[in-house]
XYZ file of C-alpha atoms in Angstrom:
525
model
C 40.319 -47.838 24.197
C 42.972 -48.694 21.602
C 45.772 -47.427 23.789
C 44.552 -49.545 26.678
C 44.616 -52.624 24.446
C 48.135 -51.823 23.324
C 49.313 -51.471 26.942
C 47.976 -54.893 27.782
C 49.307 -56.707 24.743
C 45.702 -56.814 23.684
C 44.190 -58.246 20.525
C 43.834 -54.787 18.954
C 47.619 -54.637 18.765
C 48.384 -58.209 17.730
C 45.563 -60.396 16.380
C 45.433 -63.849 17.937
C 44.563 -65.578 14.702
C 46.759 -65.056 11.589
C 45.392 -64.333 8.133
C 46.504 -66.415 5.174
C 48.683 -64.460 2.771
C 49.419 -61.707 5.302
C 52.458 -61.597 7.614
C 52.002 -60.202 11.102
C 54.712 -57.612 10.390
C 55.040 -56.632 6.710
C 58.430 -55.405 5.510
C 59.740 -53.624 2.384
C 62.341 -56.212 1.455
C 61.797 -59.547 3.092
C 64.787 -61.221 1.369
C 67.379 -58.743 2.583
C 65.811 -58.631 6.042
C 65.970 -62.425 6.261
C 69.714 -62.202 5.479
C 70.125 -59.714 8.338
C 68.158 -61.760 10.824
C 70.037 -64.916 9.883
C 73.417 -63.200 10.029
C 72.667 -61.968 13.559
C 71.593 -65.373 14.686
C 74.470 -67.295 13.108
C 76.977 -64.751 14.470
C 75.636 -65.377 17.986
C 75.542 -69.189 17.573
C 79.109 -69.258 16.228
C 80.337 -67.428 19.286
C 79.298 -70.300 21.546
C 81.879 -72.577 19.980
C 84.313 -70.431 17.957
C 86.489 -69.605 21.048
C 86.804 -73.227 22.175
C 89.760 -74.049 19.921
C 91.505 -70.824 20.898
C 91.505 -71.479 24.689
C 95.072 -72.910 24.782
C 96.331 -69.677 23.080
C 94.338 -67.448 25.448
C 95.738 -69.166 28.545
C 99.201 -67.697 28.064
C 98.059 -64.320 26.710
C 95.656 -63.700 29.584
C 97.869 -65.099 32.340
C 95.385 -67.841 33.175
C 95.715 -71.541 34.059
C 94.143 -74.580 32.461
C 91.513 -74.588 35.211
C 90.626 -70.873 35.212
C 90.605 -70.297 31.448
C 87.314 -72.307 31.177
C 85.606 -69.241 32.773
C 85.862 -67.672 29.283
C 83.238 -70.232 28.217
C 81.356 -70.583 31.530
C 80.743 -66.877 31.983
C 79.212 -66.598 28.485
C 76.932 -69.601 28.949
C 75.705 -68.532 32.435
C 75.052 -64.925 31.342
C 73.014 -66.082 28.339
C 70.989 -68.527 30.409
C 70.176 -65.939 33.069
C 69.129 -63.201 30.628
C 66.997 -65.398 28.336
C 63.808 -65.389 30.526
C 63.655 -61.574 30.373
C 63.448 -61.470 26.617
C 59.614 -61.359 26.375
C 59.253 -58.593 28.942
C 62.001 -56.437 27.437
C 60.538 -57.000 23.934
C 57.169 -55.686 25.109
C 58.577 -52.703 26.977
C 61.173 -51.556 24.484
C 59.658 -52.918 21.292
C 60.953 -55.998 19.466
C 62.859 -53.896 16.924
C 64.581 -51.718 19.512
C 65.592 -54.749 21.637
C 66.949 -56.621 18.567
C 69.046 -53.551 17.577
C 70.332 -53.114 21.129
C 71.214 -56.785 21.349
C 73.138 -56.769 18.026
C 74.837 -53.491 18.791
C 75.808 -54.549 22.319
C 77.047 -57.902 21.028
C 79.354 -56.098 18.509
C 80.800 -53.804 21.180
C 81.250 -56.646 23.676
C 83.022 -58.795 20.947
C 85.400 -55.903 20.258
C 86.151 -55.562 23.987
C 86.767 -59.299 24.294
C 89.384 -59.005 21.526
C 91.176 -56.249 23.460
C 91.185 -58.016 26.853
C 94.646 -58.124 28.474
C 93.844 -60.393 31.507
C 91.367 -63.019 32.491
C 89.290 -60.726 34.652
C 88.633 -58.359 31.789
C 87.831 -61.228 29.451
C 85.265 -62.730 31.882
C 83.565 -59.371 32.405
C 83.339 -58.698 28.664
C 82.128 -62.244 27.975
C 79.333 -61.714 30.540
C 78.176 -58.670 28.639
C 78.497 -60.511 25.365
C 76.405 -63.380 26.738
C 73.639 -61.033 28.005
C 73.201 -59.430 24.593
C 73.505 -62.795 22.848
C 70.616 -64.137 24.940
C 68.146 -61.866 23.178
C 69.294 -62.508 19.635
C 68.211 -66.093 19.331
C 64.555 -65.842 20.405
C 64.078 -62.495 18.630
C 65.484 -63.868 15.417
C 63.137 -66.834 15.597
C 60.126 -64.634 16.411
C 61.033 -62.156 13.610
C 61.315 -64.922 11.022
C 57.754 -66.058 11.895
C 56.332 -62.493 12.069
C 57.588 -61.371 8.599
C 56.216 -64.436 6.825
C 52.543 -65.275 6.175
C 51.185 -68.369 7.943
C 51.585 -70.661 4.903
C 55.305 -69.847 4.667
C 56.225 -69.952 8.323
C 57.296 -73.607 8.253
C 59.784 -72.896 5.460
C 60.985 -69.808 7.353
C 61.639 -72.035 10.381
C 63.610 -74.433 8.149
C 65.884 -71.583 7.107
C 66.251 -70.415 10.724
C 66.922 -73.969 11.922
C 69.697 -74.432 9.380
C 71.661 -71.624 11.074
C 71.020 -73.039 14.523
C 72.274 -76.489 13.535
C 75.136 -75.556 11.195
C 76.517 -72.726 13.387
C 78.041 -74.939 16.085
C 79.621 -77.154 13.418
C 81.344 -74.220 11.681
C 82.428 -72.500 14.911
C 85.486 -74.680 15.676
C 86.514 -74.697 12.028
C 86.447 -70.921 11.673
C 87.988 -70.485 15.112
C 90.825 -72.871 14.280
C 91.523 -71.138 10.921
C 91.566 -67.617 12.516
C 93.771 -68.808 15.440
C 96.245 -70.611 13.220
C 96.512 -67.956 10.472
C 95.961 -64.719 12.393
C 95.489 -64.483 16.153
C 92.980 -65.814 18.752
C 91.684 -62.226 19.125
C 90.239 -62.466 15.609
C 87.750 -65.014 16.952
C 86.105 -61.947 18.470
C 87.072 -59.199 16.005
C 85.454 -61.124 13.140
C 82.078 -60.220 14.665
C 82.653 -56.476 14.131
C 82.403 -56.176 10.285
C 79.745 -58.929 10.097
C 77.806 -57.330 12.922
C 78.008 -53.848 11.424
C 76.435 -55.033 8.136
C 73.851 -56.944 10.082
C 72.960 -53.920 12.210
C 72.591 -51.781 9.091
C 70.146 -54.271 7.478
C 68.075 -54.535 10.652
C 68.077 -50.755 11.134
C 66.581 -49.999 7.686
C 64.291 -53.040 7.253
C 63.217 -54.548 10.579
C 59.574 -53.772 11.615
C 58.509 -53.854 15.242
C 55.775 -55.341 17.319
C 53.830 -52.724 19.265
C 55.182 -51.784 22.675
C 53.090 -52.872 25.648
C 53.204 -52.097 29.366
C 53.791 -55.286 31.224
C 54.798 -55.737 34.855
C 58.050 -57.551 35.453
C 58.202 -60.470 37.964
C 61.538 -59.687 39.620
C 61.070 -62.445 42.208
C 60.432 -65.092 39.559
C 63.268 -63.839 37.426
C 65.674 -63.844 40.406
C 64.880 -67.415 41.424
C 64.944 -68.738 37.865
C 68.297 -66.924 37.347
C 69.733 -68.378 40.557
C 68.568 -71.887 39.661
C 69.975 -71.758 36.145
C 73.318 -70.185 37.077
C 73.878 -72.575 40.009
C 73.033 -75.527 37.756
C 75.367 -74.303 35.012
C 78.194 -73.721 37.510
C 77.674 -77.221 38.903
C 77.899 -78.729 35.394
C 80.836 -76.683 34.265
C 83.021 -77.110 37.361
C 81.876 -80.590 38.393
C 84.511 -82.564 36.504
C 87.397 -80.433 37.811
C 86.057 -80.558 41.371
C 85.348 -84.367 41.409
C 81.636 -83.738 41.495
C 79.848 -84.483 44.774
C 83.101 -85.223 46.533
C 83.466 -81.469 46.584
C 81.498 -79.159 48.871
C 81.418 -76.507 46.168
C 79.425 -78.840 43.857
C 77.188 -79.999 46.661
C 76.342 -76.369 47.599
C 75.743 -75.441 43.945
C 73.454 -78.460 43.469
C 71.459 -77.640 46.621
C 71.118 -73.960 45.637
C 69.948 -74.974 42.153
C 67.365 -77.429 43.497
C 66.099 -75.012 46.184
C 65.835 -72.044 43.811
C 64.067 -74.169 41.221
C 61.520 -75.360 43.799
C 60.807 -71.769 44.957
C 60.621 -70.557 41.378
C 58.067 -73.263 40.474
C 55.879 -72.439 43.469
C 56.092 -68.742 42.737
C 55.364 -69.084 38.991
C 52.370 -71.319 39.829
C 50.871 -68.914 42.384
C 51.921 -65.349 41.521
C 49.299 -62.996 40.173
C 51.557 -61.827 37.311
C 54.324 -64.438 36.914
C 57.475 -64.122 34.743
C 55.934 -66.491 32.182
C 52.164 -66.392 31.526
C 50.693 -69.696 32.795
C 48.860 -70.067 29.423
C 52.210 -70.992 27.978
C 52.376 -74.135 30.096
C 48.851 -75.142 29.173
C 49.930 -75.503 25.565
C 50.746 -79.167 25.111
C 52.877 -78.772 22.025
C 55.081 -76.069 23.592
C 55.620 -78.027 26.795
C 56.406 -81.229 24.879
C 58.811 -79.293 22.638
C 60.577 -77.993 25.708
C 61.309 -81.577 26.824
C 62.441 -82.414 23.348
C 64.707 -79.388 23.314
C 66.557 -80.693 26.424
C 67.161 -84.042 24.637
C 68.117 -82.306 21.381
C 70.588 -80.165 23.301
C 72.135 -83.300 24.799
C 72.242 -85.422 21.645
C 73.246 -82.734 19.146
C 75.901 -80.892 21.082
C 77.469 -83.878 22.811
C 78.719 -85.552 19.603
C 80.043 -82.165 18.395
C 81.901 -81.763 21.662
C 83.299 -85.327 21.556
C 84.352 -85.627 17.889
C 87.026 -82.862 17.592
C 89.231 -84.116 20.455
C 88.663 -87.713 19.398
C 89.665 -87.110 15.743
C 92.643 -84.958 16.658
C 94.011 -86.894 19.628
C 93.281 -90.522 18.664
C 93.420 -90.276 14.877
C 95.911 -87.441 14.436
C 93.850 -85.185 12.192
C 94.479 -81.443 12.165
C 91.910 -78.805 13.147
C 91.109 -78.009 9.527
C 90.827 -81.711 8.599
C 88.563 -82.293 11.595
C 86.314 -79.419 10.464
C 86.143 -80.805 6.908
C 85.210 -84.217 8.217
C 82.407 -82.755 10.331
C 81.093 -80.595 7.500
C 78.907 -83.323 5.978
C 76.765 -83.186 9.112
C 75.906 -79.605 8.121
C 75.118 -80.708 4.593
C 72.739 -83.410 5.903
C 71.005 -80.759 8.048
C 70.510 -78.409 5.060
C 69.109 -81.251 2.907
C 66.503 -82.491 5.330
C 65.516 -79.098 6.677
C 64.648 -78.064 3.130
C 62.870 -81.378 2.598
C 60.993 -81.093 5.909
C 59.827 -77.611 4.881
C 58.352 -79.037 1.728
C 56.584 -81.866 3.613
C 54.971 -79.646 6.231
C 51.205 -79.703 5.545
C 51.451 -82.760 3.346
C 52.791 -85.326 5.823
C 52.003 -85.646 9.510
C 54.792 -83.651 11.149
C 54.972 -86.074 14.029
C 55.926 -88.869 11.646
C 58.720 -86.661 10.263
C 60.098 -86.040 13.767
C 59.924 -89.778 14.591
C 61.850 -90.682 11.380
C 64.434 -88.074 12.283
C 64.956 -89.458 15.729
C 65.366 -92.980 14.306
C 67.920 -91.737 11.772
C 69.766 -89.868 14.483
C 69.874 -92.923 16.760
C 71.018 -95.090 13.822
C 73.926 -92.731 13.091
C 75.050 -92.857 16.675
C 74.774 -96.662 16.670
C 77.030 -96.776 13.606
C 79.509 -94.490 15.460
C 79.515 -97.040 18.249
C 81.153 -99.495 15.829
C 84.172 -97.322 15.068
C 87.729 -98.502 15.613
C 91.190 -96.970 15.597
C 91.986 -98.705 12.286
C 89.254 -97.008 10.259
C 89.752 -94.217 7.734
C 87.723 -91.001 7.434
C 84.733 -92.388 5.514
C 82.826 -93.767 8.525
C 83.073 -90.340 10.144
C 81.811 -88.599 6.998
C 78.955 -91.037 6.351
C 77.693 -91.226 9.945
C 77.942 -87.401 10.194
C 75.837 -86.956 7.042
C 73.194 -89.392 8.358
C 73.198 -87.642 11.705
C 72.643 -84.306 9.938
C 69.700 -85.810 8.080
C 68.160 -86.862 11.381
C 68.850 -83.505 13.032
C 67.146 -81.634 10.199
C 64.039 -83.839 10.317
C 63.670 -83.265 14.055
C 64.616 -79.674 14.746
C 62.641 -77.667 12.201
C 59.355 -79.659 12.360
C 59.562 -79.566 16.164
C 59.889 -75.791 16.121
C 56.965 -75.608 13.680
C 54.707 -77.715 15.892
C 55.772 -75.853 19.021
C 54.351 -72.608 17.617
C 51.535 -74.237 15.675
C 48.987 -73.995 18.543
C 50.527 -70.999 20.339
C 48.894 -67.605 20.454
C 50.883 -65.017 18.517
C 51.151 -62.827 21.657
C 53.285 -65.495 23.308
C 55.787 -66.178 20.514
C 58.719 -64.330 22.088
C 58.248 -65.869 25.540
C 57.740 -69.287 23.962
C 60.887 -68.909 21.881
C 62.917 -67.836 24.935
C 61.730 -70.914 26.858
C 62.654 -73.247 23.984
C 66.106 -71.681 23.675
C 66.598 -71.843 27.462
C 65.740 -75.566 27.522
C 68.089 -76.218 24.617
C 70.900 -74.324 26.337
C 70.376 -76.333 29.547
C 70.366 -79.551 27.498
C 73.547 -78.630 25.746
C 75.385 -77.885 29.011
C 73.979 -80.990 30.711
C 74.813 -83.184 27.679
C 78.398 -82.000 27.413
C 78.963 -82.473 31.104
C 77.305 -85.884 31.106
C 79.334 -87.342 28.231
C 82.534 -85.791 29.589
C 82.020 -87.490 32.968
C 81.227 -90.821 31.386
C 84.208 -90.464 29.013
C 86.709 -89.734 31.776
C 85.511 -92.487 34.074
C 85.199 -95.074 31.315
C 88.744 -94.322 30.132
C 90.029 -95.075 33.619
C 87.985 -98.255 33.957
C 88.834 -99.425 30.424
C 92.513 -98.745 30.995
C 92.484 -100.875 34.124
C 90.635 -103.652 32.357
C 92.940 -103.675 29.339
C 96.186 -103.326 31.321
C 95.607 -106.537 33.262
C 95.711 -108.487 30.019
C 99.127 -107.234 28.915
C 101.294 -110.367 29.233
C 104.424 -111.915 27.633
C 102.239 -113.696 25.113
C 101.088 -110.365 23.656
C 104.693 -109.086 23.325
C 106.836 -112.096 22.393
C 109.921 -109.957 21.675
C 110.209 -108.947 25.377
C 110.224 -110.728 28.675
C 108.230 -108.351 30.832
C 109.564 -109.913 34.024
C 113.171 -109.085 32.959
C 112.624 -105.895 30.976
C 113.813 -103.584 33.805
C 117.382 -104.587 33.061
C 117.294 -102.635 29.851
C 117.155 -99.244 31.646
C 116.080 -96.430 29.338
C 114.851 -98.943 26.805
C 112.477 -100.411 29.373
C 110.985 -96.981 30.046
C 110.406 -96.501 26.319
C 108.725 -99.885 26.010
C 106.387 -99.246 28.948
C 105.562 -95.791 27.637
C 104.716 -97.290 24.260
C 102.539 -99.960 25.873
C 100.797 -97.378 28.098
C 100.132 -95.162 25.095
C 98.592 -98.038 23.141
C 96.399 -99.026 26.084
C 95.378 -95.374 26.609
C 94.268 -95.036 22.960
C 92.254 -98.218 23.101
C 90.700 -97.296 26.421
C 89.790 -93.854 25.094
C 88.176 -95.447 21.978
C 86.088 -97.747 24.151
C 84.957 -94.799 26.256
C 83.937 -92.810 23.174
C 81.966 -95.841 21.881
C 80.141 -96.129 25.235
C 79.142 -92.430 24.951
C 77.791 -92.971 21.443
C 75.753 -95.944 22.650
C 74.356 -93.831 25.476
C 73.228 -91.048 23.130
C 71.741 -93.541 20.682
C 69.540 -95.060 23.403
C 68.578 -91.620 24.702
C 67.344 -90.653 21.203
C 65.240 -93.856 21.035
C 63.799 -93.473 24.531
C 62.274 -90.052 23.748
C 60.348 -91.394 20.741
C 57.097 -91.864 22.753
C 57.092 -88.068 23.385
C 56.072 -87.641 19.710
C 52.644 -88.993 20.646
C 52.097 -86.068 22.980
C 52.481 -83.531 20.137
C 49.135 -82.269 18.813
C 48.637 -82.058 15.080
C 47.458 -78.583 14.065
C 44.123 -78.338 12.293
C 44.135 -77.494 8.604
C 47.110 -76.074 6.722
C 47.597 -72.988 8.793
C 50.973 -73.272 10.552
C 50.127 -71.005 13.468
C 46.701 -70.708 15.028
C 45.363 -69.346 18.311
C 46.272 -70.961 21.609
C 44.079 -73.590 23.159
């Protein structure tokens, strides 16, 4: 009888309702295990951005071009997005501990192979493997942090976990720039080996496991979800280079993504044993949090993608200076995530999320007032305020997402949230990049038509061609000034867009359901 319950993920194996003071999975040394779990998660998060600054150095070393080198990033993102939906099934079949150890070990080996790659083909293959193993680390780390803490401490555990999720992408370009400048781009991957080895050891000795359970795998649902996600990611990553829907490649990828998504939705709604249990989608908090995660992916990653090139190209800051100027954003995240953890149970979590969204939108609105004449302080202040808003949104949202979710569905729920955030990040970066490029062109045309003799009294523009080389230098100078101003206008437009997007999702807060009592995680509806 007990074995049958275990095979079916039954309540005998995992109780649906938690007990105050007792974690679902007790461990001998929770502090050290928390360090190991966080190290694994931060290592994986860092790898999504650490290689970005090293791409120019990889281009020559791997014999790639400016267009093809982006596959180093694209292959990782697509592999992660495809593998994420399988996390829950693999966790049940292999055991959460075994899957976590396999993911960390595979990630270390793949990172080492990426560092040894001698051409682009090898790098892309190794990055695919790295992305597959990375896909399991994020949801398993989130689930593990909840499982090893009693219900009354799960909100604080989520605040610690959320700090790593938010701070990791900020530190990635800084660490990557430092390693590339002082050592070699290959160290962006080699650095995972010693850190990963220590992490693996901590998990090996301390990590407990959820019981294994026999669970059928929905290959049809997984295939169509994977096709939809990969086609969508390809469309986003290659759209700008291919001139979007002027290219048949992008049209085909868009049609494939839409068709596969439609078939996947029909299948998941009607299949006897779908890839994701339909009870997940009956949970209002989880579904609302999934929509929020898309917006968070857009509004958090887009500024971090825009700021480094803006600060370096328009303001002339170095990679290290850029990283230092973006660091206050991480400080703000740490402050409010700790504060939000203290407020959980005392203040309505929905109010905390709403305040965070307002702060985030306000920071983006202040960024929309920047100019080329400013110093570094507006960047530092707005970044800190933005971090405060991010911290007040992300951790409480994760807490509410799991507050009414049955403990059996934590891993599947976590994989869905991470998948939505990944899609939001990719969509956000593509969206702001498109608007940036097109607004630069439009702003350049608008500004250039106002360049007249009155603006440059020292030169007669109608007669300047007689100066020969000097005339070329003058026109290059004027074009450079117009380009900088046009780019600044385009960045400001992007900041305005993200500010309004953050405000427009505020009504979604009303859809979140406040959990009853002080227990952070209770049984599903």
